[in-house]
Tab-separated table of C-alpha atoms in Angstrom:
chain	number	residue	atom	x	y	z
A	1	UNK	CA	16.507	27.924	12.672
A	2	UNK	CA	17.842	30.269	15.229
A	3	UNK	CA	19.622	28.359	18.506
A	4	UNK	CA	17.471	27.943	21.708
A	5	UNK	CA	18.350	30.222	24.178
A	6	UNK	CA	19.683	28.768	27.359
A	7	UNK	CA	17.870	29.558	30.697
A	8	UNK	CA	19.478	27.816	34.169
A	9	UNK	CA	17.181	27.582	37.017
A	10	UNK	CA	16.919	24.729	39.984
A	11	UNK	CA	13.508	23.892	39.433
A	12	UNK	CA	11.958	23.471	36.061
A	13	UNK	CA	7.814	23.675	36.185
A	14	UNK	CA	5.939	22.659	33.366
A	15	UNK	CA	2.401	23.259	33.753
A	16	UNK	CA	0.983	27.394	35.378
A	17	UNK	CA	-2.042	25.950	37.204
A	18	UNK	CA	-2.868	25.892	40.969
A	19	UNK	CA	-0.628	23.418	41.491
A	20	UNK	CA	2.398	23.880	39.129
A	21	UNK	CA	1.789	28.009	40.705
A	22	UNK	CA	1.546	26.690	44.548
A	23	UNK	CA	4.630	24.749	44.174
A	24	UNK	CA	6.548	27.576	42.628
A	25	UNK	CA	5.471	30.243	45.607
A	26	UNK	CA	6.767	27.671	48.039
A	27	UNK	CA	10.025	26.996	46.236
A	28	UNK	CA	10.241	30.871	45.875
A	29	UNK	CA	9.542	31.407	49.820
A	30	UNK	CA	12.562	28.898	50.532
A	31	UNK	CA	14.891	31.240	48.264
A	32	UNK	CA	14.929	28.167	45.347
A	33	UNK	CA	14.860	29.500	42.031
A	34	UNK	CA	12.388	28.284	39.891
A	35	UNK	CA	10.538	29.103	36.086
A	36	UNK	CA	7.719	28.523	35.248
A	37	UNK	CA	5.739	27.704	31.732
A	38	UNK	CA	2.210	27.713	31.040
A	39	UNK	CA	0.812	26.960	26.777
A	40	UNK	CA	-2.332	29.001	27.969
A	41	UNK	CA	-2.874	32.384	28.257
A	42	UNK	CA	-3.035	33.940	32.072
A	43	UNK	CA	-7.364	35.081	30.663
A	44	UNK	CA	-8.145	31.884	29.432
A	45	UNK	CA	-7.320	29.892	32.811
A	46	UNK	CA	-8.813	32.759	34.824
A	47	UNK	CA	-11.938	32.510	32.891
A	48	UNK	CA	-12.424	28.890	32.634
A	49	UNK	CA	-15.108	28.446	35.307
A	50	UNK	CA	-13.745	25.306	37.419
A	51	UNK	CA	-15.969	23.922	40.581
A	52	UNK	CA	-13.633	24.046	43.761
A	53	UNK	CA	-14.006	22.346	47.021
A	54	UNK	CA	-11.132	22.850	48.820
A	55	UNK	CA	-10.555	20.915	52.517
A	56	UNK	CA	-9.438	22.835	55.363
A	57	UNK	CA	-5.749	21.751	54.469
A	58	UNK	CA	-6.051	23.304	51.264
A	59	UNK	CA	-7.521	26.430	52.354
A	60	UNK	CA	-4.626	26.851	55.391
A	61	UNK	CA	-1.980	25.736	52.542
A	62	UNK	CA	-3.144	29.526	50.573
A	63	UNK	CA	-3.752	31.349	53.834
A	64	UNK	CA	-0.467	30.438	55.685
A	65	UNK	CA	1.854	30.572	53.149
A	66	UNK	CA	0.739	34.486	52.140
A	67	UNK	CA	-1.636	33.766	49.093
A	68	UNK	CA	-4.097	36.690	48.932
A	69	UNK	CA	-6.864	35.885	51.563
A	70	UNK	CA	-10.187	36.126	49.175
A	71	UNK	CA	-10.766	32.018	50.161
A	72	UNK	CA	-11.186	33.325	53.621
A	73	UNK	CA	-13.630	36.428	52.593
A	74	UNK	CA	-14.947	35.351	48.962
A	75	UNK	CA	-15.374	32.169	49.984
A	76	UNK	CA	-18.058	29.904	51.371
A	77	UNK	CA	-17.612	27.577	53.961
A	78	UNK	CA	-19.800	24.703	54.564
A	79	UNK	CA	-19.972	22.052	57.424
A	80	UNK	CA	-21.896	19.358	55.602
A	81	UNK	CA	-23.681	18.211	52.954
A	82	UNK	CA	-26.680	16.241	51.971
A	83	UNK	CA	-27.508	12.779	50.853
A	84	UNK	CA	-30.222	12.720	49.282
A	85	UNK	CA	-32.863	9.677	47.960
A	86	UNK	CA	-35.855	7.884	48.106
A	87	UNK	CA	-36.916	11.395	47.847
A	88	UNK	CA	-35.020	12.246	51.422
A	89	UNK	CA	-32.550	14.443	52.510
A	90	UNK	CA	-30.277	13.254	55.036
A	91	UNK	CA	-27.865	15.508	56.247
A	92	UNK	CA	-23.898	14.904	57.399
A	93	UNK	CA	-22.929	17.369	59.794
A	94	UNK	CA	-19.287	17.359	59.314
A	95	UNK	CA	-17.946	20.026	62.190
A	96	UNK	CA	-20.117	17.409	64.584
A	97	UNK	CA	-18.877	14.327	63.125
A	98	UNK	CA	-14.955	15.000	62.653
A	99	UNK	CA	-14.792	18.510	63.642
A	100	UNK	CA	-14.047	19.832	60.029
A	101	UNK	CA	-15.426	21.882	56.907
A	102	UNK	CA	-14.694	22.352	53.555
A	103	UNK	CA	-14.901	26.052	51.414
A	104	UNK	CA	-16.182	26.196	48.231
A	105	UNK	CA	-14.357	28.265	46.355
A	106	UNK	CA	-13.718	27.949	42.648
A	107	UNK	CA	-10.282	26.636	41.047
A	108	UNK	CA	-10.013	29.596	38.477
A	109	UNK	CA	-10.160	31.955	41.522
A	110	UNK	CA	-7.425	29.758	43.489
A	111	UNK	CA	-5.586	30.583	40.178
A	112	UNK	CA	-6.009	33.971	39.996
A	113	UNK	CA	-5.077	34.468	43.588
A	114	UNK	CA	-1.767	32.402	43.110
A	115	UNK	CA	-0.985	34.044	39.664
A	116	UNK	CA	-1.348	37.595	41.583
A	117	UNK	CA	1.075	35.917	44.722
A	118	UNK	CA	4.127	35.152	41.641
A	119	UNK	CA	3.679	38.291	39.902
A	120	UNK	CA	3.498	40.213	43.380
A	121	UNK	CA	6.726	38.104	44.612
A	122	UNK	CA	8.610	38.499	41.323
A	123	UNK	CA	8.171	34.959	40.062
A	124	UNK	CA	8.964	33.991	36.783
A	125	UNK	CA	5.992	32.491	34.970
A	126	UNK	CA	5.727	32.403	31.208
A	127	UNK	CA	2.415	32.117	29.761
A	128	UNK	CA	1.408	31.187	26.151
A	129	UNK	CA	4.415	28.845	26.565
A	130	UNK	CA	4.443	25.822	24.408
A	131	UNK	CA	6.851	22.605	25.623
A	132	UNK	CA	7.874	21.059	22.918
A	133	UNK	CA	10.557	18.867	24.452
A	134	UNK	CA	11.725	17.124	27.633
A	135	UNK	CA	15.171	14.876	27.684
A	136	UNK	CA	18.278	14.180	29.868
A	137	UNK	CA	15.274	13.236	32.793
A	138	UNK	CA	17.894	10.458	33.843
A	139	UNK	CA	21.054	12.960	34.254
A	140	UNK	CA	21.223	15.512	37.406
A	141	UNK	CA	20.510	18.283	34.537
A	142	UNK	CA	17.022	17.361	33.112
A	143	UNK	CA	15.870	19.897	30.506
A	144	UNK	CA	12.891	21.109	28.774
A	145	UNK	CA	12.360	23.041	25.511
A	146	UNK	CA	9.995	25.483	24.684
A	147	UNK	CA	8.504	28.376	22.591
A	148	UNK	CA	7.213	31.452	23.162
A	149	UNK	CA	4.494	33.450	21.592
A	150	UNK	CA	6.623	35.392	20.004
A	151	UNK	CA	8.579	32.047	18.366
A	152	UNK	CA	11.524	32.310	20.604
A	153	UNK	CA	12.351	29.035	21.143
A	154	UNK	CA	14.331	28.099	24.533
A	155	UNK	CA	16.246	25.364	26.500
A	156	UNK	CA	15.468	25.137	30.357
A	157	UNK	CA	18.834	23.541	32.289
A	158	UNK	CA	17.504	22.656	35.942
A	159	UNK	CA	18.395	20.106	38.743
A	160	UNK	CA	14.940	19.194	39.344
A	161	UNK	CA	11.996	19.083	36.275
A	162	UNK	CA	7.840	19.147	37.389
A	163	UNK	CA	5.276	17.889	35.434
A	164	UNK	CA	2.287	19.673	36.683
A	165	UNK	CA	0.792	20.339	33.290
A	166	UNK	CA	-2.617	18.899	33.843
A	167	UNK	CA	-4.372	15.375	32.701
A	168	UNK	CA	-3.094	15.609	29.205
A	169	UNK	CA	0.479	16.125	30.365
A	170	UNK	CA	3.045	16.353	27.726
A	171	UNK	CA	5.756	15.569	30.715
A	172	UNK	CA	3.616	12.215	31.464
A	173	UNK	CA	3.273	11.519	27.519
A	174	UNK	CA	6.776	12.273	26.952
A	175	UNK	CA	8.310	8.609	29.322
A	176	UNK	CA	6.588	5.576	28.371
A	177	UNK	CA	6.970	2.198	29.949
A	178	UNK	CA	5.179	3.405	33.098
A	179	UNK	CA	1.973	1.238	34.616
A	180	UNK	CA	-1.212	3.380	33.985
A	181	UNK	CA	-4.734	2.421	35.910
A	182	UNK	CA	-7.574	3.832	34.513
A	183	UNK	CA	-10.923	3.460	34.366
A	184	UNK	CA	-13.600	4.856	32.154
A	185	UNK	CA	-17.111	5.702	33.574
A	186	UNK	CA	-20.538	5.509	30.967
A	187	UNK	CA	-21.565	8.575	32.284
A	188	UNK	CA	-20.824	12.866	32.471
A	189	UNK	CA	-21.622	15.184	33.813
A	190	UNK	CA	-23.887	18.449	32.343
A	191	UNK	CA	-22.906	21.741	34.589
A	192	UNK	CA	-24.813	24.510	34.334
A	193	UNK	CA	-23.959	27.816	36.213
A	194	UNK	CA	-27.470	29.903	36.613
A	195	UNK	CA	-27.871	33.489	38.633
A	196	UNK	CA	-30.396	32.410	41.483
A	197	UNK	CA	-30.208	32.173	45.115
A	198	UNK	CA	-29.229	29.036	47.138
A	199	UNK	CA	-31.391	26.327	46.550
A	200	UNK	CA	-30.384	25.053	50.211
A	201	UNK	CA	-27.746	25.951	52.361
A	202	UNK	CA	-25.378	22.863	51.812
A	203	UNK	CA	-24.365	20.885	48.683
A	204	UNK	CA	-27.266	18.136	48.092
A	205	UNK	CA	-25.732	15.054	46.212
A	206	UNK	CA	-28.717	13.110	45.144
A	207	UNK	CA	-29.083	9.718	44.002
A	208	UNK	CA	-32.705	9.308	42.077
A	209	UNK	CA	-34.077	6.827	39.332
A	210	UNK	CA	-33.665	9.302	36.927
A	211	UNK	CA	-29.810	9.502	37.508
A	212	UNK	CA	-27.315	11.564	39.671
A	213	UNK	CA	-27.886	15.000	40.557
A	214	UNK	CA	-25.680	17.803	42.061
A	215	UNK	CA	-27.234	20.949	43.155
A	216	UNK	CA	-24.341	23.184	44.843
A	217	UNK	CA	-23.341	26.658	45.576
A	218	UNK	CA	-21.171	29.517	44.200
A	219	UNK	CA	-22.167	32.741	45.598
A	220	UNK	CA	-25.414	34.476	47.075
A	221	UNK	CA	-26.702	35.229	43.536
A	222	UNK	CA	-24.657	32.583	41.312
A	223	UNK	CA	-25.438	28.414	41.499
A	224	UNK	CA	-23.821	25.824	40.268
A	225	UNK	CA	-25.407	22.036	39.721
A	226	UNK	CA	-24.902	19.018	37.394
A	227	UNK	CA	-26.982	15.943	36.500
A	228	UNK	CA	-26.041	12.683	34.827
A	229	UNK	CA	-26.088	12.244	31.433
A	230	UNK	CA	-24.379	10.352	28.394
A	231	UNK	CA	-21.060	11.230	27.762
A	232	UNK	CA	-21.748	12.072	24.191
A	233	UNK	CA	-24.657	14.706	25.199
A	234	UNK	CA	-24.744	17.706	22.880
A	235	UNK	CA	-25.449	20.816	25.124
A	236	UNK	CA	-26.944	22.869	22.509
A	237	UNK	CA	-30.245	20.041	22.738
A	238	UNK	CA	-30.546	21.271	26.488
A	239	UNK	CA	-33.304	24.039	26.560
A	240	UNK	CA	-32.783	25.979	30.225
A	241	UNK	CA	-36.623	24.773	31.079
A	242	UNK	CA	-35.650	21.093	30.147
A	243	UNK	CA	-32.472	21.478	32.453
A	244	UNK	CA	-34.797	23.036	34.758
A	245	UNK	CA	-37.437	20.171	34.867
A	246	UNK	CA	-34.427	17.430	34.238
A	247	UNK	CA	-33.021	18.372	37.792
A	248	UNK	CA	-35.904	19.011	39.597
A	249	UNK	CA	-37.018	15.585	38.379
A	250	UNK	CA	-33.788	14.259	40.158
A	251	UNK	CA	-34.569	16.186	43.475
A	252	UNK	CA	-38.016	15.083	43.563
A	253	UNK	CA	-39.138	14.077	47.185
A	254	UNK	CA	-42.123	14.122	49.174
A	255	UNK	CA	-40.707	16.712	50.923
A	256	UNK	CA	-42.247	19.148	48.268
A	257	UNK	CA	-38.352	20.388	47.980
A	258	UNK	CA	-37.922	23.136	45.130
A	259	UNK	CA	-35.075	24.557	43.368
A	260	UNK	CA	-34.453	27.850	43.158
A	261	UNK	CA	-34.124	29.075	39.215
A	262	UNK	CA	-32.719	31.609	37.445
A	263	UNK	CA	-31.245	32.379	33.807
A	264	UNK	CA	-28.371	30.098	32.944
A	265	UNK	CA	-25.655	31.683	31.249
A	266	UNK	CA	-22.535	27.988	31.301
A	267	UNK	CA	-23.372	24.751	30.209
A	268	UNK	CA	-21.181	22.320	29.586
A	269	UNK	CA	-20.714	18.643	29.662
A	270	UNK	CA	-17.507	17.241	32.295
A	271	UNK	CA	-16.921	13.572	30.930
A	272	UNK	CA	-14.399	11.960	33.570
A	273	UNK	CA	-12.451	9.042	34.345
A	274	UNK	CA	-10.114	7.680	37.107
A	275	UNK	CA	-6.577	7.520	35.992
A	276	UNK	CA	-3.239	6.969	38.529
A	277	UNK	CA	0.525	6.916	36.689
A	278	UNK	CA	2.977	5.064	38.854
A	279	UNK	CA	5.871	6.043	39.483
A	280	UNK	CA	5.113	9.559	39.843
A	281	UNK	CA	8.415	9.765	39.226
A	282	UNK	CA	11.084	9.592	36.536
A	283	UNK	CA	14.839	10.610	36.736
A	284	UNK	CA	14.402	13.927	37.832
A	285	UNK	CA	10.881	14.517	36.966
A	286	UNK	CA	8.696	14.662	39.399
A	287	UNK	CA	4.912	14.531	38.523
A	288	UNK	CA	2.129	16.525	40.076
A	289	UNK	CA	-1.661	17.022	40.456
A	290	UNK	CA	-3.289	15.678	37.414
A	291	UNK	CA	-0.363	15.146	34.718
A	292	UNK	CA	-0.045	11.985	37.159
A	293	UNK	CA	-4.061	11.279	38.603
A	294	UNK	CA	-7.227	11.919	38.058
A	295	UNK	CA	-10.806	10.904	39.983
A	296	UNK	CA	-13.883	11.602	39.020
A	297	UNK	CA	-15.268	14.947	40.589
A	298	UNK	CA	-17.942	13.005	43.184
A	299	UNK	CA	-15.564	13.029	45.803
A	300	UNK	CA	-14.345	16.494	45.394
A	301	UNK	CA	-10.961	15.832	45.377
A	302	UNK	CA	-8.993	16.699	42.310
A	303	UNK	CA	-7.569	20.129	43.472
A	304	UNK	CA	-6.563	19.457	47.001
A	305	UNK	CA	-5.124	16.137	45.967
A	306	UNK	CA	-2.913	18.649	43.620
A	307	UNK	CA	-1.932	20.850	46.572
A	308	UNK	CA	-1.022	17.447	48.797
A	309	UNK	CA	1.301	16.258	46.398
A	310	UNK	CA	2.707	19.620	46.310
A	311	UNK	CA	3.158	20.034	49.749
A	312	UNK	CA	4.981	16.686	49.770
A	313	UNK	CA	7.269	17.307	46.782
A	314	UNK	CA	7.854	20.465	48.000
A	315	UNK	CA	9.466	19.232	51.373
A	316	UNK	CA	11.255	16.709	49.240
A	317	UNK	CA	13.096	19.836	47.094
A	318	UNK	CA	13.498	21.829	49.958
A	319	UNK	CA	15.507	18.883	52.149
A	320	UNK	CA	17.419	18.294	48.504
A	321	UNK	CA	18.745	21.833	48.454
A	322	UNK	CA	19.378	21.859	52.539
A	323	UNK	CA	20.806	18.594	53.384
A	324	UNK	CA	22.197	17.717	49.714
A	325	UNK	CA	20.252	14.567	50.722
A	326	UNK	CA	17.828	13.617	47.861
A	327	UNK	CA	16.179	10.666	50.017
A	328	UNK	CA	12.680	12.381	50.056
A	329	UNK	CA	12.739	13.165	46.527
A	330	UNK	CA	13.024	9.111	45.667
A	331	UNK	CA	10.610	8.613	47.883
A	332	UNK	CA	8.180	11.225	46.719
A	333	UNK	CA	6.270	9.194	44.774
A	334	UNK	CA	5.112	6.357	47.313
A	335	UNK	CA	4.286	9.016	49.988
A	336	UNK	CA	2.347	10.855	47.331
A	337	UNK	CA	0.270	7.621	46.032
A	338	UNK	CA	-0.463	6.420	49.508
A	339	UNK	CA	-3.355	9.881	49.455
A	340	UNK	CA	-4.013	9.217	45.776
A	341	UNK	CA	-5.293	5.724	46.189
A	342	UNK	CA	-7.198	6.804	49.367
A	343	UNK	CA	-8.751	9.335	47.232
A	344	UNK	CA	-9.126	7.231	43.999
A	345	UNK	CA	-11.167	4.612	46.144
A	346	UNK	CA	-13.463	7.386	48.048
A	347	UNK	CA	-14.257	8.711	44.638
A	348	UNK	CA	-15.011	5.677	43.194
A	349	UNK	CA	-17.331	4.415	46.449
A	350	UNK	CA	-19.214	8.092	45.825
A	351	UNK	CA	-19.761	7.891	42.418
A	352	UNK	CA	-21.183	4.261	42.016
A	353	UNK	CA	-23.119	4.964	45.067
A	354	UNK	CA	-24.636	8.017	43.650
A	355	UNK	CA	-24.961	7.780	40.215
A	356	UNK	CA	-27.043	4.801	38.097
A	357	UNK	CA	-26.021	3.042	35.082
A	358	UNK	CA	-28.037	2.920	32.301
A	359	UNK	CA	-27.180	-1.101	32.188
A	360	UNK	CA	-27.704	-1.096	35.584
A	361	UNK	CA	-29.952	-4.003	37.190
A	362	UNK	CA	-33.228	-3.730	39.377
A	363	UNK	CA	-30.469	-5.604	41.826
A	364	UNK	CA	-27.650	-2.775	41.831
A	365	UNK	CA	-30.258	-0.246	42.401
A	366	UNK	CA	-31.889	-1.168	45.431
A	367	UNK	CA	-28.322	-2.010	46.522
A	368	UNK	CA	-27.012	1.160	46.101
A	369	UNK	CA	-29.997	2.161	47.948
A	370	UNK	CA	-29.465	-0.459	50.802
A	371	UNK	CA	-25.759	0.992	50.954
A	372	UNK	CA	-27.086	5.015	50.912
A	373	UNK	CA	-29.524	3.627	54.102
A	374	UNK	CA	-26.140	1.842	55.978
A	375	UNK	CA	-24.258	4.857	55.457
A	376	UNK	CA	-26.727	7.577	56.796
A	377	UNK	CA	-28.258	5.080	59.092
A	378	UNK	CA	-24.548	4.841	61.262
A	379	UNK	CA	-22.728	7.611	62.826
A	380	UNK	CA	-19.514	5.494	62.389
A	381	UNK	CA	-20.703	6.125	58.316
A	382	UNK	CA	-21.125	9.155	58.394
A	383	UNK	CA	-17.731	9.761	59.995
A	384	UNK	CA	-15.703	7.391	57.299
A	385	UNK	CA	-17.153	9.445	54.526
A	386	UNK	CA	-17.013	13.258	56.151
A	387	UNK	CA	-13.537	11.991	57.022
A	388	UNK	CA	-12.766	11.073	53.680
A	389	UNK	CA	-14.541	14.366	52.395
A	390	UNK	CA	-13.020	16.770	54.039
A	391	UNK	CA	-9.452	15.156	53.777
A	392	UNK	CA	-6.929	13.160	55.771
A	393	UNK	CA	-4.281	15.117	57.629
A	394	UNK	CA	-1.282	15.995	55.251
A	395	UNK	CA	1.686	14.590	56.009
């Protein structure tokens, strides 16, 4: 077997995805070298159609930093949403309430536009890039291994290593002895994307005794929506006219309110789960994004949660490299989890408001209900969840 070759570089990123990408272009911008790897291929990621909600901190973090601006043209900004049940909408007017919006705009386009920023910028990101080892995390040189598509097989020196290599991360997999909270939820959701026009103008997140439905946006002429199902639920079963009548069912009201259909070319089924690794930190790895938490996608918050702790462990590299001082990279980790827990309890408080259990007692139901009523019923409500919606200030 032919000898690795060695590549030095100050930051090590394993992991090419928004947020393993974002934190590269910042390095990059502050003059600190960085690599990095990616096991898929720069098409696959582009085409893997992801939802995207981004908060206003998200959006500025792309805009300010020099990203391509298609968030800011492509995409579409909204300044509430709707609750809806008992048949009922009840709209949340964000920009009233706290004076903030969110954009939807899709994580494989935040991709592309970051991929286009590295390549543009002369970053060095290797794609089709397969990890196949991480060691010496507790020395001041942390390394990673990897191969190529070609079969080259390398050895990455760097001060600082980043696990940002997504909820099956081989950097979190690779240190055990860590605390892990999870949590598994009896329920997934089936996405369908479908060319038709907006069913309404903002997202409608409906809780019905038929089960959870989501009917959002993606463009003019493209929709996205998902309803509740089983976990196990085989996609292929799923006629388009009984997804049709399964979420109209869910939207129901006497409100007469109709969706808007149209051929649907994706299905798929999104099983999820909330999952938080502490540390987020080992040695010199540093994790990011989902290699160290996931929430379920009620509360929209996977991506930007990505992009805080980015914008956190960035500031932490970028004092290490001007000050020598590497006090903000040890405490990384807490700063990062205080968001994550905010975030892990707002998407939990959605998503067993919203969504019924198939267990689930007469009780829990009208309580949910009774809690749906408090919430909408009470500006101060309102505010705590289009707060929590459209994101804390970073830090």
């Amino acid at each position: 077997m032919a000898q690795a070759q060695i590549i030095k570089t100050k930051v090590g990123i394993v992991g090419g995805g928004p947020a393993g990408l974002m934190l590269s272009h910042l390095l990059a911008k502050q003059g600190i070298d960085n690599l990095v790897v990616e096991s898929r291929d720069h098409e696959t990621i582009r085409n893997t159609h992801r939802a995207g909600i981004l908060e206003a901190g998200s959006v500025q973090m792309l805009t300010d930093t020099g990203v391509e601006g298609r968030v800011l043209t492509d995409g579409d900004e909204h300044e509430g949403i709707d609750l809806r049940f008992n048949g009922e909408s009840h709209p949340l007017d964000f920009k009233d309430l706290v004076d903030a919006t969110v954009t939807l705009y899709a994580q494989n386009e935040v991709f592309v536009d970051l991929a286009a920023a590295r390549k543009r910028d002369g970053g060095d990101v290797r794609y089709e890039a397969e990890v196949t080892e991480v060691l010496d995390l507790e020395t001041t040189t942390p390394k990673f291994r990897f191969t190529d598509k070609d079969g080259t097989a390398f050895e990455v020196h760097c001060d600082i290593l980043v696990g940002a290599d997504g909820s099956r991360s081989f950097c979190r997999r690779a240190v055990k002895g860590e605390q892990d909270y999870k949590i598994e939820y009896p329920f997934a959701w089936f996405g369908i994307l479908t060319e038709a026009p907006k069913s309404a103008p903002e997202l409608i997140y409906a809780n019905s005794p038929h089960g959870f439905a989501l009917i959002s946006q993606r463009s003019e002429t493209v929709q996205r929506m998902y309803f509740q199902c089983d976990p196990a639920e085989n996609v292929d079963d799923w006629s388009d006219d009984r997804i049709w009548a399964e979420l109209q069912k869910r939207v129901d009201g006497p409100d007469g309110f109709q969706l808007k259909q149209g051929p649907i070319f994706d299905k798929t089924v999104l099983a999820f789960r909330s999952f938080v690794r502490e540390p987020l930190s080992h040695g010199r790895m540093f994790l990011a994004g989902d290699a160290g938490h996931t929430v379920p996608p009620t509360g929209a918050k996977g991506l930007n949660l990505a992009f805080a702790d980015v914008k956190v462990l960035f500031e932490a590299i970028d004092s290490f490299y001007a000050t020598g001082s590497d006090a903000l990279l040890e405490g990384y980790s807490d700063l990062a989890l205080q968001r994550v827990w905010k975030a892990q309890n707002f998407s939990y408080w959605m998503t067993s408001m919203l969504h019924t259990r198939k267990d689930a007692s007469p009780f829990e139901t009208k309580r949910a209900l009774g809690e749906l009523a408090t919430v909408t019923g009470s500006r101060f409500g309102q505010q705590y969840l289009a707060e929590s919606y459209t994101g804390w200030p970073h830090k």
